[in-house]
mmCIF file of C-alpha atoms in Angstrom:
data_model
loop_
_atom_site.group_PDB
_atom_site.id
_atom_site.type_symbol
_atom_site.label_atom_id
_atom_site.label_comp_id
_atom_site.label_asym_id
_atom_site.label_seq_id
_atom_site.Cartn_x
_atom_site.Cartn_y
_atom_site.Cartn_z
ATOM 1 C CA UNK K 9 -5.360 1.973 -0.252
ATOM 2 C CA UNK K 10 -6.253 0.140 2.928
ATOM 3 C CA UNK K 11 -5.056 -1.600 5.822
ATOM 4 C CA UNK K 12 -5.853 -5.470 6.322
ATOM 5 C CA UNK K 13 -6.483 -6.389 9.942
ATOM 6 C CA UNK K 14 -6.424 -9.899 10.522
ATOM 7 C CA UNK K 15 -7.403 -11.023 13.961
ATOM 8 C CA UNK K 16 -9.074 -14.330 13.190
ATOM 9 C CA UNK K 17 -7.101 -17.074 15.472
ATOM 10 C CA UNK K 18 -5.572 -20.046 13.684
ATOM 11 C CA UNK K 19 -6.269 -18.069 10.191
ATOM 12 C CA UNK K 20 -3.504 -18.439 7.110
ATOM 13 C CA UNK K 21 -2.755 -15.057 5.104
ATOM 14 C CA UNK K 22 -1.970 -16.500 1.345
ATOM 15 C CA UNK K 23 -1.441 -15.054 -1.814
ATOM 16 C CA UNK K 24 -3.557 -16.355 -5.022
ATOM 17 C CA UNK K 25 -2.892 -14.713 -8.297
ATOM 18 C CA UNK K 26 -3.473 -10.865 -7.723
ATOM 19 C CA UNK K 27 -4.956 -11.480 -4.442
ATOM 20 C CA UNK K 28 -4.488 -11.645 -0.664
ATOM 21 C CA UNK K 29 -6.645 -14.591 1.024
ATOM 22 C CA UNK K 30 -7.561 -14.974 4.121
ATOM 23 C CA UNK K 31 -8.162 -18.983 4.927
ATOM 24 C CA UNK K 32 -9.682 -20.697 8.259
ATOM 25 C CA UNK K 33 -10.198 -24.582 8.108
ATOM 26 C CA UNK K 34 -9.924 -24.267 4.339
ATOM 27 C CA UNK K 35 -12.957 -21.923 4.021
ATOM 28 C CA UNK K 36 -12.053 -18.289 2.718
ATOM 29 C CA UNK K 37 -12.967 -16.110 4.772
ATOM 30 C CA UNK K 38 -11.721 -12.483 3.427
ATOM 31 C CA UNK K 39 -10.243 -11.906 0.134
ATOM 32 C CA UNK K 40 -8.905 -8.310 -1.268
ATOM 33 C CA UNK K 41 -6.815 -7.579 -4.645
ATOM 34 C CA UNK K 42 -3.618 -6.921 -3.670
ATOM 35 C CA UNK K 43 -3.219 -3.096 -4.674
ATOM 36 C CA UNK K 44 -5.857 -2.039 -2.517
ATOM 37 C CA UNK K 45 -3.559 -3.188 0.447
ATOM 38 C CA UNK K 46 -0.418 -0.850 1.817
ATOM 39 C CA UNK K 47 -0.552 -1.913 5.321
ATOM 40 C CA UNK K 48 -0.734 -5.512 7.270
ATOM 41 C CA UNK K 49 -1.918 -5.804 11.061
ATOM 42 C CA UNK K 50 -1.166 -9.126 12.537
ATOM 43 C CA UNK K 51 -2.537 -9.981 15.519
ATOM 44 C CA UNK K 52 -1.688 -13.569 17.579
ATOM 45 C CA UNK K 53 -1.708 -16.643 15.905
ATOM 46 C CA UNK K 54 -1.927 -16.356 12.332
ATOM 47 C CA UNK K 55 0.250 -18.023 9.467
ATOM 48 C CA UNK K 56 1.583 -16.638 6.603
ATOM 49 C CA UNK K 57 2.676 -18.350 3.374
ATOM 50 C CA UNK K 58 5.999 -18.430 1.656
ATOM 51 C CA UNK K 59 4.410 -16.498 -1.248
ATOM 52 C CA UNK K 60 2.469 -14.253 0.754
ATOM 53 C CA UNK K 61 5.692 -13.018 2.425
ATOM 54 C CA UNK K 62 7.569 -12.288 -0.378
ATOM 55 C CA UNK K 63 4.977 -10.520 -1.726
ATOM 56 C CA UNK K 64 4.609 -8.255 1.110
ATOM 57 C CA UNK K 65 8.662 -8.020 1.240
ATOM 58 C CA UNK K 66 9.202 -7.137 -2.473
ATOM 59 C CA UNK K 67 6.386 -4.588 -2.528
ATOM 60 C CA UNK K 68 7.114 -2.713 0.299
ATOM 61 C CA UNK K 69 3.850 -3.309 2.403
ATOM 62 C CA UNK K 70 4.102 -2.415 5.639
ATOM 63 C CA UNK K 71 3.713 -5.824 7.696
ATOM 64 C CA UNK K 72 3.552 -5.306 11.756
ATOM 65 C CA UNK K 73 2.780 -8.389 14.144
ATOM 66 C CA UNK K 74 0.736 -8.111 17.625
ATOM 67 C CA UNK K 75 0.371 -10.714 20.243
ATOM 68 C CA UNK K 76 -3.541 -10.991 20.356
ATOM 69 C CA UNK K 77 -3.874 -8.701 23.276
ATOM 70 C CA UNK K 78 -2.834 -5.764 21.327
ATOM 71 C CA UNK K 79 1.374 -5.946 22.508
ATOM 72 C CA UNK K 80 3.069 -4.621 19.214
ATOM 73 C CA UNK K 81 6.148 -7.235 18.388
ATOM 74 C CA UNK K 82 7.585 -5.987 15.545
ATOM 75 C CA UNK K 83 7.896 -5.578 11.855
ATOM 76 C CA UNK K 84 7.896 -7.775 8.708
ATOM 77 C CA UNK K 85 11.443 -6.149 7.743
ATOM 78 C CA UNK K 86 12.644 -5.601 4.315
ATOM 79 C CA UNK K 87 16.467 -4.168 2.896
ATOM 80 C CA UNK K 88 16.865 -1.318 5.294
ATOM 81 C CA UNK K 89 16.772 2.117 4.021
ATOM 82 C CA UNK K 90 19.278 3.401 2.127
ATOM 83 C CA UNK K 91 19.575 6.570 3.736
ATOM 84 C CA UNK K 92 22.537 6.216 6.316
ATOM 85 C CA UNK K 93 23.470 9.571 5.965
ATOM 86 C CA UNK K 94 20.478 10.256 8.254
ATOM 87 C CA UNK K 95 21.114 7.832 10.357
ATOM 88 C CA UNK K 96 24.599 9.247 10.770
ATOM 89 C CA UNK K 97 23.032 12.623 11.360
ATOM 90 C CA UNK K 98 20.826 11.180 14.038
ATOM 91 C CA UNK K 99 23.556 9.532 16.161
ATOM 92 C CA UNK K 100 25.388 12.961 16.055
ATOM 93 C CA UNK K 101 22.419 14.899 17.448
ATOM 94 C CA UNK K 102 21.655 12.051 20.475
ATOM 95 C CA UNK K 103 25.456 12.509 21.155
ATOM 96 C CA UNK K 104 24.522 16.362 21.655
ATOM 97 C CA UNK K 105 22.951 17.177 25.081
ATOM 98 C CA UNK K 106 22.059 20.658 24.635
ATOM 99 C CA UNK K 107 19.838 19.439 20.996
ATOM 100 C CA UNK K 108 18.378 16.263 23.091
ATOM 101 C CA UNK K 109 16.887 18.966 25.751
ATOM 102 C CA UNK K 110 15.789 20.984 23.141
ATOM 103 C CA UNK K 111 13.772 18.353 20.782
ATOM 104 C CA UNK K 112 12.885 17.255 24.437
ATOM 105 C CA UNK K 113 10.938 20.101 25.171
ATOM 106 C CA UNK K 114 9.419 20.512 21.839
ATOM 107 C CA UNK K 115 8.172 17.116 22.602
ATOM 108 C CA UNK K 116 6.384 18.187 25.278
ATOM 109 C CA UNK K 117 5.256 21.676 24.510
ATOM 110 C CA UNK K 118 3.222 19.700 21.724
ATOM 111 C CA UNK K 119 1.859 16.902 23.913
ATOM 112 C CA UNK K 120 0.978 19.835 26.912
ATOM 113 C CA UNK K 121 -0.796 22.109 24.788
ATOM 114 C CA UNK K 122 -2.774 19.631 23.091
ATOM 115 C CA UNK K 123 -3.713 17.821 26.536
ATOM 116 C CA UNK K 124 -4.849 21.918 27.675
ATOM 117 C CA UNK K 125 -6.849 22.413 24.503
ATOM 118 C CA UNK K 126 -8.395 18.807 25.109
ATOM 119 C CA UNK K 127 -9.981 19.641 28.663
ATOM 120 C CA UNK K 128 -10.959 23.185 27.080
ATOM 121 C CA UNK K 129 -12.491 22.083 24.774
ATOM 122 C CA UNK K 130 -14.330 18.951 26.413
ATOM 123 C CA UNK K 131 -15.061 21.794 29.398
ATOM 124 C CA UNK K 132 -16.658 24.159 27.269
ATOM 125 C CA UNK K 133 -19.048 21.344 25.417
ATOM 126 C CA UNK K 134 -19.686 19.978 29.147
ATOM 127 C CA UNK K 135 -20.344 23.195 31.514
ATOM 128 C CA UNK K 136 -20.924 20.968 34.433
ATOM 129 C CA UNK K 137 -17.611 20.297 34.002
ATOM 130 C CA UNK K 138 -14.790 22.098 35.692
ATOM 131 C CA UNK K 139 -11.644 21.705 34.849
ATOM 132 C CA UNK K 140 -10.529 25.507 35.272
ATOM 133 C CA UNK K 141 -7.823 24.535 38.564
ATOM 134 C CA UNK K 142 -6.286 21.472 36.297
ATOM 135 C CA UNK K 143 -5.997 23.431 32.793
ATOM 136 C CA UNK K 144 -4.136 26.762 35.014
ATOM 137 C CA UNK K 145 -1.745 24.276 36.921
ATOM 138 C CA UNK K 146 -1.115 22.704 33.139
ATOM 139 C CA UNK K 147 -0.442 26.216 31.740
ATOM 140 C CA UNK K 148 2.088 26.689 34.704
ATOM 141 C CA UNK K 149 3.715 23.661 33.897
ATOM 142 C CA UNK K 150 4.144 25.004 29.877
ATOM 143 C CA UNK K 151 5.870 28.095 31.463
ATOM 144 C CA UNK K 152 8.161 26.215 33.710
ATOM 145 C CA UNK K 153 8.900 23.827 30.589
ATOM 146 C CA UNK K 154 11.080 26.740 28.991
ATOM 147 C CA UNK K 155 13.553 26.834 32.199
ATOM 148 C CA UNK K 156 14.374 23.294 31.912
ATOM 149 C CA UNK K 157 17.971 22.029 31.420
ATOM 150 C CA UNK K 158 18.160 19.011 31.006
ATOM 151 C CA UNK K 159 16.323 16.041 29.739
ATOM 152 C CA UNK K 160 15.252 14.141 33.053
ATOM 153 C CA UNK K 161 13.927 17.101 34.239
ATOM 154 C CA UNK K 162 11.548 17.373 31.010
ATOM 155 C CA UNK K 163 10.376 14.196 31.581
ATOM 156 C CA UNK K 164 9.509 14.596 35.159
ATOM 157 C CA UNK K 165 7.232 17.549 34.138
ATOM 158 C CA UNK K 166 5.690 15.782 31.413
ATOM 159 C CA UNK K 167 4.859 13.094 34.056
ATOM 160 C CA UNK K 168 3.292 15.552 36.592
ATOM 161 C CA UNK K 169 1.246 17.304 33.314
ATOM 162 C CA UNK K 170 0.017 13.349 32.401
ATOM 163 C CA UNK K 171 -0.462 12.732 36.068
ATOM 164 C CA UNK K 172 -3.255 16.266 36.178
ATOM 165 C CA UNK K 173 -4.466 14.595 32.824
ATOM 166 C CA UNK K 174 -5.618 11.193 33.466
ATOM 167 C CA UNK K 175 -7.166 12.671 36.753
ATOM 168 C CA UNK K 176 -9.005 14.439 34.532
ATOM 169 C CA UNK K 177 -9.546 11.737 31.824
ATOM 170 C CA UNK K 178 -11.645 9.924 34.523
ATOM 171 C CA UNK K 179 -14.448 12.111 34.780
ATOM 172 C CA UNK K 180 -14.747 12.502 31.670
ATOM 173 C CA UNK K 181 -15.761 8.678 30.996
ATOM 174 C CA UNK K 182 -19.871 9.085 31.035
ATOM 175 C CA UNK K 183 -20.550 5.201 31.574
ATOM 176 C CA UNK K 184 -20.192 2.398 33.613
ATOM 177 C CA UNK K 185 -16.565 2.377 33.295
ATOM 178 C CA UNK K 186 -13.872 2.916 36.304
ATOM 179 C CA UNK K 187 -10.671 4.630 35.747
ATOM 180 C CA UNK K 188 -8.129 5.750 38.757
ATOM 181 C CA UNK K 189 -5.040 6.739 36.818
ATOM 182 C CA UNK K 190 -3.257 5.142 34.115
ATOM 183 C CA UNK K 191 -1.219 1.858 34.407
ATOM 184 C CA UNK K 192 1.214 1.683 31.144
ATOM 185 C CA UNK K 193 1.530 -2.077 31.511
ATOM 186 C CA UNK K 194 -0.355 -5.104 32.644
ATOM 187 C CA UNK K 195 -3.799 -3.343 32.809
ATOM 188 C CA UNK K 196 -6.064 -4.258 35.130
ATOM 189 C CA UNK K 197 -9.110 -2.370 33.891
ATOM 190 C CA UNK K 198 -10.828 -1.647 30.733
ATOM 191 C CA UNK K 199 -10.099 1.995 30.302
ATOM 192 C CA UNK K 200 -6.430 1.091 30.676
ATOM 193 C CA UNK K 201 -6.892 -1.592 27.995
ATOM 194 C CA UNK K 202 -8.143 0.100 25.354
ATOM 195 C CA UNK K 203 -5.624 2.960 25.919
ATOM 196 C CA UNK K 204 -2.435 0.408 26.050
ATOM 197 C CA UNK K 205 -3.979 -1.066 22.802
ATOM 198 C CA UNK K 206 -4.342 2.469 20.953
ATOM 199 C CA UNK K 207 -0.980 3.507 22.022
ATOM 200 C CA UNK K 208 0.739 -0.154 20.693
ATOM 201 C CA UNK K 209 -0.883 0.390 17.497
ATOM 202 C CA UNK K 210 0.383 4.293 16.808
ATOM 203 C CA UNK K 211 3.519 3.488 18.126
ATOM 204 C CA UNK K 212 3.116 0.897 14.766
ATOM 205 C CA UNK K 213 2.206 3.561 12.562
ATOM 206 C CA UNK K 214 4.782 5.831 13.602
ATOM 207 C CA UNK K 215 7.642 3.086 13.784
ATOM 208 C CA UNK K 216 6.614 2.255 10.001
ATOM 209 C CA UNK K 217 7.467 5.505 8.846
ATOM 210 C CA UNK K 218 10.555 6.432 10.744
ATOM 211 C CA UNK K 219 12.129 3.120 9.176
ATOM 212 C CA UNK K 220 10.585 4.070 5.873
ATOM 213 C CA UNK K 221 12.382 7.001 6.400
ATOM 214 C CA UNK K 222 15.776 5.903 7.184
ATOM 215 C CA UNK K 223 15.632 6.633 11.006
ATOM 216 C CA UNK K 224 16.724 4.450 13.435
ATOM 217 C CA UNK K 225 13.519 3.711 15.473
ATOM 218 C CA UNK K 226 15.323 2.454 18.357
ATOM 219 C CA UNK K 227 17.510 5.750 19.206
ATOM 220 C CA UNK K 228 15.387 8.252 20.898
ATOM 221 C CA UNK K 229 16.091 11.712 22.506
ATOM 222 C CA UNK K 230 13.824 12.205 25.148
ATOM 223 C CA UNK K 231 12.815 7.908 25.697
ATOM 224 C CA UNK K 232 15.364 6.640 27.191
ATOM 225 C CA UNK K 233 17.238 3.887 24.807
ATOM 226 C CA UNK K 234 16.628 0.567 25.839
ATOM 227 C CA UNK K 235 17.603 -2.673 24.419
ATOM 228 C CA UNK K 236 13.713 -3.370 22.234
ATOM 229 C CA UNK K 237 12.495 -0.207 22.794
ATOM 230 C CA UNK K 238 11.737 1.763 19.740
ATOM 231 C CA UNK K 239 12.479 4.791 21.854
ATOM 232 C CA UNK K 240 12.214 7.785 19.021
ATOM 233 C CA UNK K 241 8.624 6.281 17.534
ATOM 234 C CA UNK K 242 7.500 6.645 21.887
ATOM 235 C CA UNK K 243 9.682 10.356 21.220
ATOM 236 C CA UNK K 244 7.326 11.660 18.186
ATOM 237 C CA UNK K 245 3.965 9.679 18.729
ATOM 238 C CA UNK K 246 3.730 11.677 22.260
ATOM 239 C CA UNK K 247 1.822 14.854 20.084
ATOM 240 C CA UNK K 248 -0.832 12.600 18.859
ATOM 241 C CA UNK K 249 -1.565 10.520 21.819
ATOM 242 C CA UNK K 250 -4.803 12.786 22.846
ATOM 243 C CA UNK K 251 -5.407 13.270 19.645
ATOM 244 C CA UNK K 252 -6.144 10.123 18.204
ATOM 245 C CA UNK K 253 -5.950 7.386 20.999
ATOM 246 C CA UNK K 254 -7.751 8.891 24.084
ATOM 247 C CA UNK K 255 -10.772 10.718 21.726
ATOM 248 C CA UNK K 256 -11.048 7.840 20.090
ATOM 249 C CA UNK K 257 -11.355 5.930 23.553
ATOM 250 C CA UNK K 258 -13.639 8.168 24.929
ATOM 251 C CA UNK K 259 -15.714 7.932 22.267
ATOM 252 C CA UNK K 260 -15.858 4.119 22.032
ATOM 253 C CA UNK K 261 -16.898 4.095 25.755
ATOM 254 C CA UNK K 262 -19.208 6.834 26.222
ATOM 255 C CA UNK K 263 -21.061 5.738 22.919
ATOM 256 C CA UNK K 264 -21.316 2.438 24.023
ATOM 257 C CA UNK K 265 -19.567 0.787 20.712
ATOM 258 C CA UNK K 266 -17.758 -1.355 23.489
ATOM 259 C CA UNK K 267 -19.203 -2.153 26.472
ATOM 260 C CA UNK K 268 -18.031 -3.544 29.697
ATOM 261 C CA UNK K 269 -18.490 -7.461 28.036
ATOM 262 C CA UNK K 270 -16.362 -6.440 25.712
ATOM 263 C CA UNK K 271 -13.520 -7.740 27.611
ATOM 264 C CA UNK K 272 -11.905 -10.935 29.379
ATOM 265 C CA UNK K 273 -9.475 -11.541 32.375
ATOM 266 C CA UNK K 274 -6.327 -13.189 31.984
ATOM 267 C CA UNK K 275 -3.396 -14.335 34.339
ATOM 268 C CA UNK K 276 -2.303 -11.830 37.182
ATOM 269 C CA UNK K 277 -6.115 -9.842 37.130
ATOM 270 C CA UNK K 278 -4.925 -8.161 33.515
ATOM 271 C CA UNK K 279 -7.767 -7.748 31.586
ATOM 272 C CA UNK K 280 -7.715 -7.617 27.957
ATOM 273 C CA UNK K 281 -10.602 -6.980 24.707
ATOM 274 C CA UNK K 282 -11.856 -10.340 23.929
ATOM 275 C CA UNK K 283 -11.659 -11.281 19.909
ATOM 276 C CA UNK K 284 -14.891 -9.176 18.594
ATOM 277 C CA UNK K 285 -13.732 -6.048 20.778
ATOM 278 C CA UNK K 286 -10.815 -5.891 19.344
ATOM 279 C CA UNK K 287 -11.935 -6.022 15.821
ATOM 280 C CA UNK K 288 -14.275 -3.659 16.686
ATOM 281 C CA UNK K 289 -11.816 -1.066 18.098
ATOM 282 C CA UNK K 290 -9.865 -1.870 15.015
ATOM 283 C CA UNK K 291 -12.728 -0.648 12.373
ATOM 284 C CA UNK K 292 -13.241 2.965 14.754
ATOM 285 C CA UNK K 293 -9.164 3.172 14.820
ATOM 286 C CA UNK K 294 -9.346 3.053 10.928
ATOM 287 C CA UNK K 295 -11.838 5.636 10.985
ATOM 288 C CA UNK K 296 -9.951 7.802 13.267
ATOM 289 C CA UNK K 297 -6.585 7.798 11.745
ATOM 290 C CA UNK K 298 -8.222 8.164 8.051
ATOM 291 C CA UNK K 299 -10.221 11.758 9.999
ATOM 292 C CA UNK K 300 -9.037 14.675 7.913
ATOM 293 C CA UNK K 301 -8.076 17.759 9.483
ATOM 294 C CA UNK K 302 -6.782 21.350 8.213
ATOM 295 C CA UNK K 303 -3.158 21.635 9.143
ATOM 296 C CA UNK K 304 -0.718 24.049 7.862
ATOM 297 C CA UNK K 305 -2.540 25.384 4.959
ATOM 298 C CA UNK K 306 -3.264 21.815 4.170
ATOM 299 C CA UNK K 307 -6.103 18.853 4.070
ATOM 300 C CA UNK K 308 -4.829 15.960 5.600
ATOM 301 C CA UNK K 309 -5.856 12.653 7.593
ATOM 302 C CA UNK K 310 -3.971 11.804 10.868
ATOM 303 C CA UNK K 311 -2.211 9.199 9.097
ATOM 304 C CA UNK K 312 -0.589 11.084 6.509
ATOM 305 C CA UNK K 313 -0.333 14.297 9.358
ATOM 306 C CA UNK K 314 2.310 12.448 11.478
ATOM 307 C CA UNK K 315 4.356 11.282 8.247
ATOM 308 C CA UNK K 316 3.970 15.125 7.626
ATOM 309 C CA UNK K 317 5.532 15.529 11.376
ATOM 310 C CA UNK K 318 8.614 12.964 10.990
ATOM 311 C CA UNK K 319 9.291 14.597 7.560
ATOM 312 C CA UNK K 320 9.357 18.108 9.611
ATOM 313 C CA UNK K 321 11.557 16.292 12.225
ATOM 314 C CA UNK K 322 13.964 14.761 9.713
ATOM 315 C CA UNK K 323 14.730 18.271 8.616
ATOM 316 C CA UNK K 324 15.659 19.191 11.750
ATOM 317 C CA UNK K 325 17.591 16.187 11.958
ATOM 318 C CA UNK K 326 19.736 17.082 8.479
ATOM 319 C CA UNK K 327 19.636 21.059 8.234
ATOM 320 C CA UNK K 328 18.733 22.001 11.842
ATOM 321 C CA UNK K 329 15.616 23.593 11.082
ATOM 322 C CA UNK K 330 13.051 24.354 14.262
ATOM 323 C CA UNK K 331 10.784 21.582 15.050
ATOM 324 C CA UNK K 332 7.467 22.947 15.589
ATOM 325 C CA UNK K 333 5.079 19.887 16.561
ATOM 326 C CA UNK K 334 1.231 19.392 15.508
ATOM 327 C CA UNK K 335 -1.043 21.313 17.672
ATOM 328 C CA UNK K 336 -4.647 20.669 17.542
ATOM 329 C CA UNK K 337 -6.838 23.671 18.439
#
């Protein structure tokens, strides 16, 4: 199964027959049979037929809209998910504030130890590297994670851990690339574009299979809920964020697969991946996310690893079983 990207400005998505077209100017420009595709990217301007829609709607493809810089929207939505009685169970657990601390930390514990193992790992493949200071005060931070009590105070540590991080990050990019610390909106340099774009399109994936689910995406327990924030996909995709957005954006840089062309500047100084960037990043994302790891006695790719994760974190959710969240060593 595959996912269809389509990125191509003023294009039409149609369905012929047994088939998904792609059109421009009347001219087909991509065609694919329709069971090959389980997932639909959509990114700017793009049109969609009646058919087409109803298609994706009946079958159950998961159908996600981007402005063209990369900004996720939202979601192509079919009947919701049957299962309220999950939902029910969720709104009961945000409405506890000794469980949010706890699924707080957990959070974080996964997201801290797999930024630590990160710079170990890049540190012992780069000797001339020293990240020995950053990695301790990081391990401190892990220890002082276990005496939190409450779920502001989890947050501000998982700041101060991101904070060492990106500092970090920076000297790690090997080209002609500057980075000073990370900027969550409006970038205003390409290191913090291609980050903001990774992170839009996990919090996607993850989104897709919390609703799949029968979660509510929108109530989180350590994001705070805001009105059109999906604050529990920001909750669980914080585990994976080094692990498949900031490799993959190291390696796109320091490989050269996009270079400092590769983008264009925009209103304000925000600078953005032009058109055949972003396609670009979109083929090595693919490749990333399909990567298959050994994970709890299993063989798995990152995609199907953090449905494995939200399945772990829905029993939590119903029979209060530990969370334990992915770790990469």
């Amino acid at each position: 199964m595959a996912t269809l990207y389509i990125t191509e400005q003023g294009a039409k998505l149609k369905k012929e027959d047994k088939r998904f077209v792609i059109e421009k100017e009347d001219s087909v420009i991509f065609e694919i049979p329709e069971f090959k595709v389980d997932k639909v990217f959509i990114f700017g301007n793009i049109q969609i037929t009646t058919q087409a829609l109803k298609f994706l709607l009946t079958s159950g493809i998961d159908t996600s809209f981007f402005t063209i810089y990369g900004k996720f929207i939202g979601k192509l939505q079919p009947v919701e998910s049957k299962n309220v009685l999950l939902r029910i169970k969720q709104f009961e657990k945000y409405n506890s504030d000794e469980f949010r601390v706890e699924i707080s930390k957990k959070f974080v514990e996964g997201k801290i130890n797999n930024i630590k193992n990160f710079l170990q790992k890049y540190q012992r493949n780069h000797p001339e590297i020293d990240f020995s200071g950053e990695i301790k005060e990081i391990e401190e931070n892990l220890e002082e994670l276990k005496r939190k009590n409450s779920v502001s105070s989890v947050v501000g540590l998982e700041g101060r851990c991101s904070a060492i991080y990106f500092d970090c990050f920076g000297k790690m990019i090997l080209k002609n690339f500057e980075f000073e610390k990370r900027v969550p909106r409006n970038p205003k340099d390409p290191v913090n574009s291609l980050l903001s774009f990774g992170y839009s399109i996990l919090t996607s994936e993850v989104f897709s299979i919390l609703q799949a689910i029968g979660f509510d995406p929108y109530l989180g327990f350590m994001h705070s809920v805001e009105y059109g924030r999906p604050a529990l996909a920001l909750d669980l995709m914080e585990e994976f964020r080094q692990v498949i957005i900031d490799r993959l954006v190291l390696e796109i840089i320091n490989k050269e697969i996009i270079k400092g062309d590769g983008f264009r500047e925009e209103e304000e100084g925000k600078i953005y991946l032009n058109e055949a960037s972003i396609k670009e990043y979109l083929k090595q994302y693919e490749r990333r996310i399909l990567t298959e790891i050994n994970y709890e006695d299993q063989t798995m790719n990152y995609r199907k690893l953090i449905q494995h994760q939200i399945r772990k974190f829905e029993k939590t959710i119903l029979e209060n079983c530990e969370y334990l969240p992915f770790e990469l060593k």
